[in-house]
Coordinates of C-alpha atoms and ligand atoms in Angstrom, one line a residue:
X1252 CA 47.1 64.1 -60.4
X1253 CA 46.4 61.3 -63.0
X1254 CA 46.9 57.8 -61.7
X1255 CA 49.3 55.5 -63.5
X1256 CA 47.2 52.7 -65.0
X1257 CA 48.3 49.1 -65.2
X1258 CA 49.3 48.0 -68.7
X1259 CA 48.0 44.4 -68.7
X1260 CA 45.7 42.8 -71.3
X1261 CA 42.0 43.3 -70.9
X1262 CA 41.1 39.7 -71.4
X1263 CA 37.5 39.2 -70.4
X1264 CA 36.7 36.3 -68.0
X1265 CA 34.6 34.0 -70.1
X1266 CA 32.8 30.8 -68.9
X1267 CA 33.5 29.2 -72.3
X1268 CA 37.3 29.5 -71.5
X1269 CA 36.8 26.9 -68.7
X1270 CA 35.8 24.3 -71.1
X1271 CA 38.2 25.1 -73.9
X1272 CA 41.0 25.0 -71.2
X1273 CA 39.8 21.5 -70.1
X1274 CA 39.5 20.3 -73.7
X1275 CA 43.1 21.4 -74.4
X1276 CA 44.8 20.4 -71.2
X1277 CA 42.7 17.5 -69.9
X1278 CA 41.2 16.5 -73.2
X1279 CA 41.0 12.8 -72.5
X1280 CA 39.7 13.2 -68.9
X1281 CA 36.3 11.6 -68.5
X1282 CA 32.8 12.8 -67.7
X1283 CA 30.7 9.9 -66.6
X1284 CA 26.9 10.2 -66.3
X1285 CA 24.1 7.9 -65.0
X1286 CA 21.5 8.6 -67.6
X1287 CA 17.8 9.1 -67.1
X1288 CA 17.5 6.5 -69.9
X1289 CA 19.0 4.0 -67.4
X1290 CA 22.5 3.4 -68.7
X1291 CA 26.0 4.8 -68.0
X1292 CA 27.4 7.3 -70.5
X1293 CA 31.1 8.2 -70.7
X1294 CA 33.0 10.7 -72.9
X1295 CA 35.7 13.3 -72.5
X1296 CA 36.2 17.0 -72.0
X1297 CA 37.2 17.1 -75.7
X1298 CA 33.9 15.6 -76.7
X1299 CA 31.9 17.8 -74.3
X1300 CA 33.6 21.0 -75.7
X1301 CA 32.7 20.1 -79.3
X1302 CA 29.1 19.3 -78.4
X1303 CA 28.7 22.5 -76.4
X1304 CA 29.8 24.4 -79.5
X1305 CA 27.3 22.5 -81.6
X1306 CA 24.6 23.4 -79.0
X1307 CA 25.6 27.1 -79.3
X1308 CA 25.2 26.8 -83.1
X1309 CA 21.8 25.0 -82.7
X1310 CA 20.5 27.7 -80.4
X1311 CA 21.5 30.4 -82.8
X1312 CA 19.7 28.5 -85.6
X1313 CA 16.6 28.5 -83.4
X1314 CA 16.7 32.3 -83.4
X1315 CA 18.1 32.8 -79.9
X1316 CA 19.7 36.2 -79.4
X1317 CA 22.2 37.5 -76.8
X1318 CA 20.6 37.8 -73.4
X1319 CA 17.8 35.3 -74.2
X1320 CA 17.0 32.9 -71.3
X1321 CA 17.4 29.2 -71.9
X1322 CA 15.8 27.2 -69.1
X1323 CA 16.5 23.7 -67.9
X1324 CA 14.6 21.2 -65.9
X1325 CA 17.2 18.5 -65.6
X1326 CA 19.2 16.2 -63.3
X1327 CA 23.0 16.2 -63.1
X1328 CA 24.2 14.8 -66.4
X1329 CA 26.4 15.5 -69.4
X1330 CA 23.8 17.1 -71.5
X1331 CA 23.0 19.6 -68.7
X1332 CA 26.7 20.2 -68.4
X1333 CA 26.9 21.0 -72.2
X1334 CA 24.1 23.5 -71.6
X1335 CA 26.1 25.2 -68.9
X1336 CA 28.7 26.1 -71.5
X1337 CA 26.8 26.1 -74.8
X1338 CA 24.2 28.5 -73.5
X1339 CA 26.3 30.9 -71.3
X1340 CA 29.3 30.6 -73.6
X1341 CA 27.4 31.9 -76.6
X1342 CA 26.0 35.0 -74.7
X1343 CA 22.7 33.4 -73.8
X1344 CA 21.6 33.1 -70.1
X1345 CA 21.2 29.7 -68.5
X1346 CA 18.2 29.4 -66.2
X1347 CA 18.3 26.2 -64.2
X1348 CA 14.9 25.5 -62.6
X1349 CA 14.4 23.3 -59.6
X1350 CA 11.9 20.6 -60.8
X1351 CA 11.0 19.8 -57.2
X1352 CA 9.2 23.1 -56.8
X1353 CA 5.4 23.2 -57.1
X1354 CA 4.3 23.4 -60.7
X1355 CA 2.7 26.8 -60.1
X1356 CA 6.0 28.1 -58.7
X1357 CA 7.9 26.7 -61.8
X1358 CA 5.5 28.5 -64.1
X1359 CA 5.8 31.7 -62.1
X1360 CA 9.6 31.6 -62.2
X1361 CA 9.8 30.7 -66.0
X1362 CA 7.4 33.6 -66.7
X1363 CA 9.4 36.0 -64.5
X1364 CA 12.6 35.1 -66.3
X1365 CA 10.7 35.1 -69.7
X1366 CA 12.4 31.9 -70.7
X1367 CA 12.5 31.5 -74.5
X1368 CA 13.7 27.9 -74.7
X1369 CA 13.0 25.1 -72.2
X1370 CA 15.3 22.0 -72.2
X1371 CA 14.2 19.1 -70.0
X1372 CA 15.0 15.5 -69.1
X1373 CA 12.5 12.8 -70.2
X1374 CA 11.5 12.4 -66.5
X1375 CA 9.8 15.8 -66.7
X1376 CA 7.8 15.3 -69.9
X1377 CA 4.4 15.1 -68.1
X1378 CA 5.3 18.1 -65.9
X1379 CA 6.3 20.2 -69.0
X1380 CA 3.2 19.1 -70.9
X1381 CA 1.1 20.3 -68.0
X1382 CA 3.0 23.6 -67.6
X1383 CA 3.2 24.5 -71.3
X1384 CA -0.2 26.3 -71.6
X1385 CA 1.0 28.6 -68.8
X1386 CA 4.4 29.5 -70.5
X1387 CA 3.7 32.1 -73.2
X1388 CA 7.3 33.2 -73.5
X1389 CA 8.6 29.7 -74.3
X1390 CA 9.0 29.2 -78.1
X1391 CA 11.0 26.0 -78.2
X1392 CA 10.8 22.8 -76.1
X1393 CA 13.8 20.5 -76.3
X1394 CA 13.9 17.1 -74.7
X1395 CA 17.3 16.1 -73.6
X1396 CA 17.5 12.7 -75.3
X1397 CA 18.2 10.9 -78.5
X1398 CA 15.9 9.6 -81.3
X1399 CA 15.5 6.2 -79.8
X1400 CA 13.9 7.6 -76.6
X1401 CA 12.1 10.4 -78.2
X1402 CA 8.5 10.4 -77.0
X1403 CA 6.1 8.9 -79.6
X1404 CA 3.3 11.1 -78.5
X1405 CA 3.2 14.5 -76.8
X1406 CA 0.9 17.4 -76.5
X1407 CA 3.9 19.8 -76.7
X1408 CA 4.0 21.8 -80.0
X1409 CA 7.1 21.1 -82.2
X1410 CA 9.0 19.2 -79.5
X1411 CA 12.7 19.2 -80.5
X1412 CA 15.1 16.3 -79.9
X1413 CA 18.4 17.4 -78.3
X1414 CA 20.6 14.9 -80.1
X1415 CA 19.1 15.8 -83.5
X1416 CA 19.8 19.5 -82.8
X1417 CA 23.4 18.8 -81.9
X1418 CA 24.0 16.3 -84.7
X1419 CA 22.8 18.7 -87.3
X1420 CA 25.7 21.2 -86.6
X1421 CA 29.2 21.0 -87.9
X1422 CA 31.0 22.4 -84.8
X1423 CA 32.9 25.1 -86.7
X1424 CA 31.6 27.6 -84.2
X1425 CA 34.2 29.8 -82.3
X1426 CA 33.4 31.0 -78.8
X1427 CA 32.8 34.7 -78.8
X1428 CA 34.5 37.1 -76.4
X1429 CA 32.3 39.8 -75.0
X1430 CA 32.0 42.0 -71.8
X1431 CA 32.7 39.8 -68.8
X1432 CA 29.9 41.5 -66.9
X1433 CA 27.3 40.0 -69.3
X1434 CA 24.7 37.8 -67.6
X1435 CA 25.6 34.1 -67.8
X1436 CA 23.0 32.4 -65.7
X1437 CA 20.1 33.0 -63.3
X1438 CA 18.9 31.1 -60.2
X1439 CA 15.9 31.8 -58.2
X1440 CA 15.7 31.8 -54.4
X1441 CA 13.2 29.3 -53.0
X1442 CA 10.9 32.1 -51.9
X1443 CA 9.8 31.0 -48.5
X1444 CA 8.6 34.5 -48.0
X1445 CA 6.8 36.1 -51.0
X1446 CA 7.6 35.3 -54.6
X1447 CA 11.0 33.8 -55.6
X1448 CA 13.6 36.3 -56.7
X1449 CA 16.2 35.8 -59.4
X1450 CA 19.9 36.1 -58.8
X1451 CA 21.7 37.0 -62.1
X1452 CA 25.3 35.9 -62.3
X1453 CA 27.8 37.2 -64.8
X1454 CA 30.8 35.6 -66.5
X1455 CA 33.1 37.6 -64.3
X1456 CA 31.3 36.7 -61.0
X1457 CA 31.2 33.0 -62.0
X1458 CA 34.9 32.8 -62.9
X1459 CA 36.0 34.7 -59.7
X1460 CA 33.8 32.4 -57.7
X1461 CA 35.4 29.4 -59.4
X1462 CA 38.9 30.6 -58.7
X1463 CA 37.9 31.1 -55.1
X1464 CA 36.3 27.7 -54.6
X1465 CA 39.1 25.5 -55.9
X1466 CA 41.6 27.0 -53.5
X1467 CA 43.0 24.7 -50.8
X1468 CA 41.2 26.4 -47.9
X1469 CA 37.9 26.3 -49.9
X1470 CA 37.0 23.1 -51.7
X1471 CA 40.6 22.3 -52.5
X1472 CA 39.9 20.6 -55.8
X1473 CA 42.7 19.6 -58.2
X1474 CA 43.3 17.7 -61.4
X1475 CA 43.8 14.4 -59.5
X1476 CA 40.3 14.6 -58.1
X1477 CA 37.3 12.7 -59.2
X1478 CA 34.3 14.8 -58.4
X1479 CA 30.7 13.7 -57.9
X1480 CA 28.3 16.6 -57.3
X1481 CA 25.3 15.2 -55.4
X1482 CA 24.1 18.7 -55.1
X1483 CA 21.8 19.2 -58.1
X1484 CA 22.8 21.4 -61.0
X1485 CA 19.6 23.3 -60.4
X1486 CA 20.6 24.1 -56.8
X1487 CA 22.8 27.2 -57.2
X1488 CA 24.8 25.7 -60.1
X1489 CA 25.7 22.6 -58.1
X1490 CA 27.7 25.0 -55.9
X1491 CA 30.0 25.8 -58.8
X1492 CA 31.4 22.3 -59.2
X1493 CA 30.6 22.1 -63.0
X1494 CA 32.8 25.1 -63.5
X1495 CA 35.5 24.1 -61.0
X1496 CA 36.1 20.6 -62.5
X1497 CA 37.0 21.9 -66.0
X1498 CA 39.1 24.7 -64.5
X1499 CA 41.4 22.1 -62.9
X1500 CA 40.7 19.3 -65.3
X1501 CA 39.2 16.9 -62.8
X1502 CA 37.1 13.9 -63.8
X1503 CA 33.3 14.5 -63.3
X1504 CA 30.8 11.9 -62.3
X1505 CA 27.1 12.8 -62.6
X1506 CA 24.5 10.7 -60.7
X1507 CA 21.5 11.6 -62.8
X1508 CA 18.2 11.1 -60.9
X1509 CA 19.7 8.2 -58.9
X1510 CA 20.3 9.8 -55.5
X1511 CA 19.4 7.0 -53.1
X1512 CA 22.1 5.6 -50.8
X1513 CA 22.7 2.4 -52.8
X1514 CA 23.0 4.0 -56.2
X1515 CA 25.3 6.7 -54.9
X1516 CA 27.5 4.2 -53.1
X1517 CA 27.9 2.0 -56.2
X1518 CA 28.7 5.0 -58.4
X1519 CA 31.2 6.5 -55.9
X1520 CA 33.0 3.1 -55.7
X1521 CA 32.9 2.2 -59.4
X1522 CA 34.2 5.5 -60.7
X1523 CA 36.8 6.0 -57.9
X1524 CA 35.3 9.3 -56.7
X1525 CA 37.5 11.2 -54.3
X1526 CA 35.4 14.3 -53.7
X1527 CA 31.7 15.1 -53.3
X1528 CA 29.3 17.8 -52.2
X1529 CA 25.7 17.9 -51.0
X1530 CA 23.2 18.9 -48.3
X1531 CA 23.1 16.9 -45.0
X1532 CA 19.9 15.0 -46.0
X1533 CA 21.5 13.2 -48.9
X1534 CA 24.3 12.0 -46.6
X1535 CA 21.8 10.5 -44.2
X1536 CA 20.7 8.1 -46.9
X1537 CA 24.2 7.2 -48.0
X1538 CA 25.5 6.7 -44.4
X1539 CA 22.5 4.5 -43.5
X1540 CA 23.1 2.3 -46.6
X1541 CA 26.8 2.0 -45.9
X1542 CA 26.3 1.2 -42.2
X1543 CA 23.6 -1.4 -42.8
X1544 CA 25.9 -3.3 -45.2
X1545 CA 29.1 -2.7 -43.2
X1546 CA 30.6 -1.0 -46.2
X1547 CA 33.5 1.4 -46.5
X1548 CA 34.5 4.0 -49.1
X1549 CA 37.6 3.0 -50.9
X1550 CA 38.4 6.3 -52.6
X1551 CA 36.1 9.0 -51.2
X1552 CA 38.3 11.2 -49.1
X1553 CA 36.5 14.6 -48.8
X1554 CA 33.1 16.0 -49.0
X1555 CA 31.6 19.5 -48.7
X1556 CA 28.4 19.6 -46.7
X1557 CA 26.3 22.8 -46.6
X1558 CA 23.0 24.3 -47.5
X1559 CA 21.9 23.8 -43.9
X1560 CA 23.9 23.2 -40.8
X1561 CA 25.8 19.9 -40.9
X1562 CA 25.0 18.0 -37.6
X1563 CA 28.3 17.4 -35.8
X1564 CA 27.3 13.8 -35.3
X1565 CA 27.2 13.4 -39.1
X1566 CA 30.7 14.9 -39.3
X1567 CA 32.0 12.5 -36.7
X1568 CA 30.5 9.4 -38.3
X1569 CA 31.9 10.2 -41.8
X1570 CA 35.3 10.9 -40.3
X1571 CA 35.7 8.1 -37.8
X1572 CA 33.7 5.3 -39.4
X1573 CA 34.4 6.1 -43.1
X1574 CA 37.7 8.2 -43.0
X1575 CA 35.9 10.9 -45.0
X1576 CA 36.9 14.5 -44.2
X1577 CA 33.8 16.8 -44.0
X1578 CA 34.3 20.4 -45.0
X1579 CA 31.4 22.4 -43.5
X1580 CA 30.3 25.2 -45.9
X1581 CA 27.9 28.1 -45.8
X1582 CA 26.5 30.2 -48.6
X1583 CA 23.3 31.1 -50.4
X1584 CA 21.8 31.7 -53.9
X1585 CA 22.6 35.4 -53.6
X1586 CA 26.3 34.5 -53.1
X1587 CA 26.8 32.2 -56.1
X1588 CA 26.7 30.4 -53.5
X1589 CA 30.0 30.0 -51.5
X1590 CA 30.8 32.3 -48.6
X1591 CA 32.6 30.3 -45.9
X1592 CA 34.2 26.9 -45.3
X1593 CA 35.6 25.4 -42.2
X1594 CA 39.2 24.3 -42.3
X1595 CA 41.9 24.5 -39.6
X1596 CA 44.7 27.0 -39.3
X1597 CA 48.3 25.9 -38.6
X1598 CA 48.0 27.0 -34.9
X1599 CA 45.1 24.5 -34.4
X1600 CA 47.4 21.5 -35.1
X1601 CA 48.4 21.4 -31.5
X1602 CA 44.8 21.2 -30.2
X1603 CA 43.2 17.9 -29.2
X1604 CA 40.5 16.3 -31.4
X1605 CA 37.6 17.7 -29.4
X1606 CA 38.8 21.3 -29.7
X1607 CA 39.5 20.9 -33.4
X1608 CA 36.0 19.5 -33.9
X1609 CA 34.5 22.5 -32.2
X1610 CA 36.2 24.7 -34.8
X1611 CA 35.3 22.5 -37.8
X1612 CA 31.7 22.4 -36.8
X1613 CA 31.4 26.1 -37.3
X1614 CA 30.4 27.5 -40.8
X1615 CA 34.0 28.7 -41.2
X1616 CA 36.2 31.4 -42.7
X1617 CA 35.3 33.4 -45.8
X1618 CA 37.0 32.7 -49.1
X1619 CA 39.2 35.6 -50.1
X1620 CA 36.9 37.9 -52.1
X1621 CA 34.0 37.8 -49.7
X1622 CA 33.9 40.2 -46.8
X1623 CA 31.5 39.7 -43.8
X1624 CA 30.3 41.6 -40.8
X1625 CA 27.7 41.2 -38.1
X1626 CA 25.4 44.0 -36.9
X1627 CA 22.9 44.7 -34.2
X1628 CA 19.3 45.6 -35.0
X1629 CA 20.3 49.3 -35.3
X1630 CA 22.8 48.3 -38.0
X1631 CA 26.0 48.9 -35.9
X1632 CA 28.9 46.5 -36.3
X1633 CA 29.3 43.9 -33.5
X1634 CA 32.7 42.7 -32.3
X1635 CA 34.3 39.4 -33.4
X1636 CA 34.4 37.8 -30.0
X1637 CA 32.6 34.5 -30.6
X1638 CA 29.8 35.6 -28.3
X1639 CA 28.1 38.6 -29.8
X1640 CA 25.6 37.4 -32.4
X1641 CA 23.7 39.5 -34.9
X1642 CA 22.7 40.0 -38.5
X1643 CA 25.2 38.6 -40.9
X1644 CA 26.0 40.9 -43.9
X1645 CA 28.4 40.2 -46.8
X1646 CA 29.9 41.9 -49.8
X1647 CA 32.1 40.7 -52.7
X1648 CA 32.3 40.3 -56.5
X1649 CA 30.1 37.2 -56.5
X1650 CA 27.5 38.6 -54.1
X1651 CA 24.3 40.1 -55.8
X1652 CA 23.8 43.8 -56.1
X1653 CA 20.1 43.6 -57.0
X1654 CA 17.5 41.0 -58.0
X1655 CA 16.3 40.3 -61.6
X1656 CA 13.6 42.7 -62.6
X1657 CA 13.4 44.4 -59.2
X1658 CA 14.1 48.1 -58.8
X1659 CA 14.4 48.2 -55.0
X1660 CA 17.9 47.6 -53.6
X1661 CA 18.2 44.8 -51.1
X1662 CA 21.5 46.3 -49.8
X1663 CA 22.2 48.0 -46.4
X1664 CA 24.8 50.5 -45.5
X1665 CA 27.6 49.8 -43.0
X1666 CA 30.7 52.0 -42.5
X1667 CA 30.2 53.8 -45.8
X1668 CA 29.9 50.7 -47.9
X1669 CA 26.9 48.6 -49.3
X1670 CA 26.3 45.1 -47.9
X1671 CA 23.9 42.3 -48.7
X1672 CA 21.9 41.3 -45.6
X1673 CA 21.9 37.4 -45.6
X1674 CA 19.0 37.0 -43.2
X1675 CA 21.1 34.7 -41.1
X1676 CA 22.1 35.3 -37.4
X1677 CA 25.7 34.6 -36.6
X1678 CA 28.7 35.1 -34.3
X1679 CA 32.2 35.5 -35.5
X1680 CA 35.2 34.5 -33.3
X1681 CA 38.5 36.3 -32.9
X1682 CA 40.1 33.8 -35.4
X1683 CA 37.4 34.9 -38.0
X1684 CA 35.4 31.7 -37.9
X1685 CA 31.7 32.4 -38.4
X1686 CA 29.0 30.4 -36.8
X1687 CA 25.3 30.5 -37.8
X1688 CA 22.9 30.3 -34.9
X1689 CA 19.8 30.6 -37.0
X1690 CA 18.0 32.1 -39.9
X1691 CA 16.5 35.3 -38.5
X1692 CA 13.0 33.9 -39.1
X1693 CA 13.8 30.6 -37.3
X1694 CA 15.2 31.9 -34.0
X1695 CA 13.3 30.9 -30.8
X1696 CA 12.8 33.9 -28.6
X1697 CA 12.2 32.8 -25.0
X1698 CA 11.6 35.6 -22.5
X1699 CA 13.7 38.0 -24.6
X1700 CA 16.6 35.6 -24.9
X1701 CA 17.4 33.8 -28.1
X1702 CA 17.7 30.0 -28.3
X1703 CA 19.6 28.6 -31.3
X1704 CA 17.5 26.0 -33.1
X1705 CA 20.6 24.7 -34.8
X1706 CA 22.3 24.0 -31.5
X1707 CA 19.3 22.0 -30.3
X1708 CA 19.1 20.0 -33.5
X1709 CA 22.8 19.3 -33.4
X1710 CA 22.5 17.8 -29.9
X1711 CA 19.4 15.8 -30.7
X1712 CA 21.0 14.4 -33.9
X1713 CA 23.9 13.0 -31.8
X1714 CA 21.4 10.6 -30.1
X1715 CA 21.8 7.1 -31.6
X1716 CA 18.1 6.6 -31.9
X1717 CA 17.5 9.9 -33.8
X1718 CA 17.3 9.9 -37.6
X1719 CA 16.4 13.6 -38.0
X1720 CA 15.4 16.4 -35.6
X1721 CA 14.1 19.9 -36.0
X1722 CA 13.6 22.6 -33.3
X1723 CA 10.9 25.2 -33.7
X1724 CA 9.4 27.9 -31.7
X1725 CA 6.0 27.1 -30.0
X1726 CA 4.0 29.9 -28.5
X1727 CA 4.0 30.1 -24.7
X1728 CA 1.8 32.3 -22.4
X1729 CA 4.7 33.3 -20.1
X1730 CA 7.9 33.1 -22.2
X1731 CA 6.4 34.2 -25.6
X1732 CA 8.1 31.3 -27.3
X1733 CA 9.6 28.0 -26.1
X1734 CA 11.4 25.3 -28.1
X1735 CA 9.6 22.2 -29.3
X1736 CA 11.7 19.4 -30.7
X1737 CA 10.3 17.4 -33.6
X1738 CA 12.0 14.0 -33.9
X1739 CA 12.0 11.2 -36.4
X1740 CA 13.3 8.0 -34.8
X1741 CA 15.6 5.6 -36.7
X1742 CA 13.7 2.5 -38.0
X1743 CA 13.2 0.1 -35.1
X1744 CA 14.8 2.4 -32.5
X1745 CA 13.1 3.1 -29.2
X1746 CA 13.2 6.6 -27.7
X1747 CA 10.8 8.2 -25.2
X1748 CA 10.1 11.9 -24.6
X1749 CA 11.9 11.7 -21.3
X1750 CA 15.0 10.0 -22.7
X1751 CA 15.2 12.6 -25.5
X1752 CA 15.0 15.5 -23.1
X1753 CA 17.3 13.9 -20.6
X1754 CA 19.9 13.7 -23.4
X1755 CA 20.1 17.5 -23.3
X1756 CA 21.1 17.6 -19.6
X1757 CA 24.5 19.0 -19.1
X1758 CA 25.0 19.9 -22.8
X1759 CA 23.3 23.3 -22.7
X1760 CA 21.8 25.6 -20.1
X1761 CA 18.7 24.2 -18.5
X1762 CA 16.5 27.1 -19.7
X1763 CA 17.5 26.2 -23.3
X1764 CA 16.3 22.6 -23.1
X1765 CA 13.1 22.1 -25.2
X1766 CA 9.8 22.0 -23.4
X1767 CA 8.5 19.1 -25.3
X1768 CA 9.2 16.5 -28.0
X1769 CA 6.9 15.5 -30.8
X1770 CA 7.6 12.2 -32.6
X1771 CA 6.7 12.2 -36.3
X1772 CA 7.1 9.7 -39.1
X1773 CA 8.7 12.3 -41.4
X1774 CA 9.9 15.9 -41.3
X1775 CA 8.9 18.0 -44.4
X1776 CA 11.8 19.2 -46.6
X1777 CA 12.1 22.0 -49.1
X1778 CA 12.8 21.5 -52.8
X1779 CA 16.5 21.8 -52.0
X1780 CA 16.4 19.2 -49.2
X1781 CA 16.3 21.5 -46.2
X1782 CA 14.0 21.2 -43.2
X1783 CA 10.8 23.2 -43.9
X1784 CA 10.5 25.2 -40.7
X1785 CA 7.6 27.3 -41.9
X1786 CA 5.5 24.2 -42.6
X1787 CA 6.6 22.6 -39.3
X1788 CA 5.5 25.7 -37.4
X1789 CA 2.1 25.6 -39.2
X1790 CA 1.8 21.9 -38.4
X1791 CA 2.4 22.5 -34.7
X1792 CA 0.6 25.8 -34.4
X1793 CA -2.0 24.5 -32.1
X1794 CA 0.5 22.4 -30.1
X1795 CA 0.0 22.9 -26.3
X1796 CA 3.3 22.7 -24.4
X1797 CA 3.1 20.9 -21.1
X1798 CA 4.7 23.9 -19.5
X1799 CA 2.1 26.3 -20.8
Ligands
LIG2758 P1 16.9 28.3 -50.0 O1 17.3 27.5 -48.8 O2 15.9 29.4 -49.6 O3 16.6 27.5 -51.2 P2 19.6 29.0 -50.4 O4 20.0 27.7 -50.9 O5 20.2 30.2 -51.0 O6 18.1 29.2 -50.5 O7 19.8 29.0 -48.8 C1 20.7 29.8 -48.1 C2 20.5 29.7 -46.7 O8 20.7 28.4 -46.2 C3 21.4 30.5 -45.9 O9 21.1 31.9 -45.8 C4 21.4 29.8 -44.5 O10 20.3 30.2 -43.8 C5 21.2 28.4 -44.9 N1 22.5 27.7 -44.9 C6 23.3 27.4 -45.9 N2 24.4 26.7 -45.5 C7 24.3 26.6 -44.1 C8 25.1 26.0 -43.1 N3 26.3 25.4 -43.4 N4 24.7 26.1 -41.8 C9 23.5 26.7 -41.5 N5 22.7 27.3 -42.4 C10 23.1 27.2 -43.7

């Protein structure tokens, strides 16, 4: 029997429509940027939309054709924002590269993506000059600045000036409509194991992700918000905030390269920012600066923290000392990136603060659109009882199906459907709140039992003398592995090994308490600001535990 089909318009979901919507309905709403050049730039959605169309014209004039990759090495700023729309909106593919990666990795990624144009901030001129001989596919280099800051000398052939390119166009361009499944942008995973892999997003996946993330139980962003994404636009599209802000017409504030506590604090206050998002490490700097100066936030009300587990102590500090609500979020490059966020249900209103905190500290509930499950090592589904922990798998319209240029499928089968294995180990409780215990490669296996490194770190971070802590597996002759806690003390604070270990007493089972503490001046971080466990394990490879 033939099905009756719906009779609604087939209007493709286009990234350009986010910006045309903002220009029309929030045309005078501002976009404020701290520039690499040092000053503050302000303009409106109406201006941004016109310039994005001129950029699309300029790229066509350079000979770019549908599907060509246009790469960026840039901080959060309005020109980068224009590229998000001018590139994707015209059918080209935006490739945001993380400039904090090793130069060899950047070259590898740019070659894998076969980037045709490379747009970069002035900051990265020396880096790009060094890389250029290794980038055969790049035909045009564009520096994101105006004539007055254009480099007088450079080894780059035919270096183009962004402002000249935009100024030369008349803006009569009309955004095209095409298949919503067309690639819009590409982001690479950091590649801690093997080479980085490209996740290719589409217009459709990006728009659905954007609808999902603005919802009240997700980021809950609206037109009355002022949004400052601290998370870089090269870290999974700043978690979708550059798309979400125009969708709801919210004011955007871009910090440029100025991510230290003082600069961020001043910008948050001056521009009346209400909402922000970033990894835990950036908040460490901001909190320290505010505490040292006994400062408060006068407008900041909510922030999304994710990318790695947010220490509960950080959530408490932001909430009780600064009246900032922390929304703990989990996701990954392969998920565009948002999967879960932690917000309370109505039935939790009656709980006391401690019980509420225990829920909010979890990674949270999925956004509608994403489905999750946990499996044992044989691939069988585990119950949602808050106790059983296993491999977390996901599916949904903004989860990848395959990697760029790879033929092998990363997916696994479960109950007759295809799922993406996240590589995270998690438990899900009866109320559907998911909690990550570890990345599968970071779990500490002691005598056949698993110890959660995240749980150990969360406890350590609550000690007033601890600035940062990381728990790693250290080999042990009897138990196979035992936890070693690596700690950075706060400046001037005193803390002994015994005091640190004593702090764990009564908070977890005795056998889970670390065997040893190593104090270091600094913990290594990845290009996205996460603790580099692999490097730490290498550093402490020869470490002899006192219990060994
Ligand atoms: P990479 O860290 O390799 O650059 P991603 O940014 O895609 O790549 O990282 C995704 C991973 O980060 C997740 O699989 C998970 O291990 C970790 N992660 C993200 N958010 C959280 C969180 N809130 N709690 C714990 N781990 C998290």
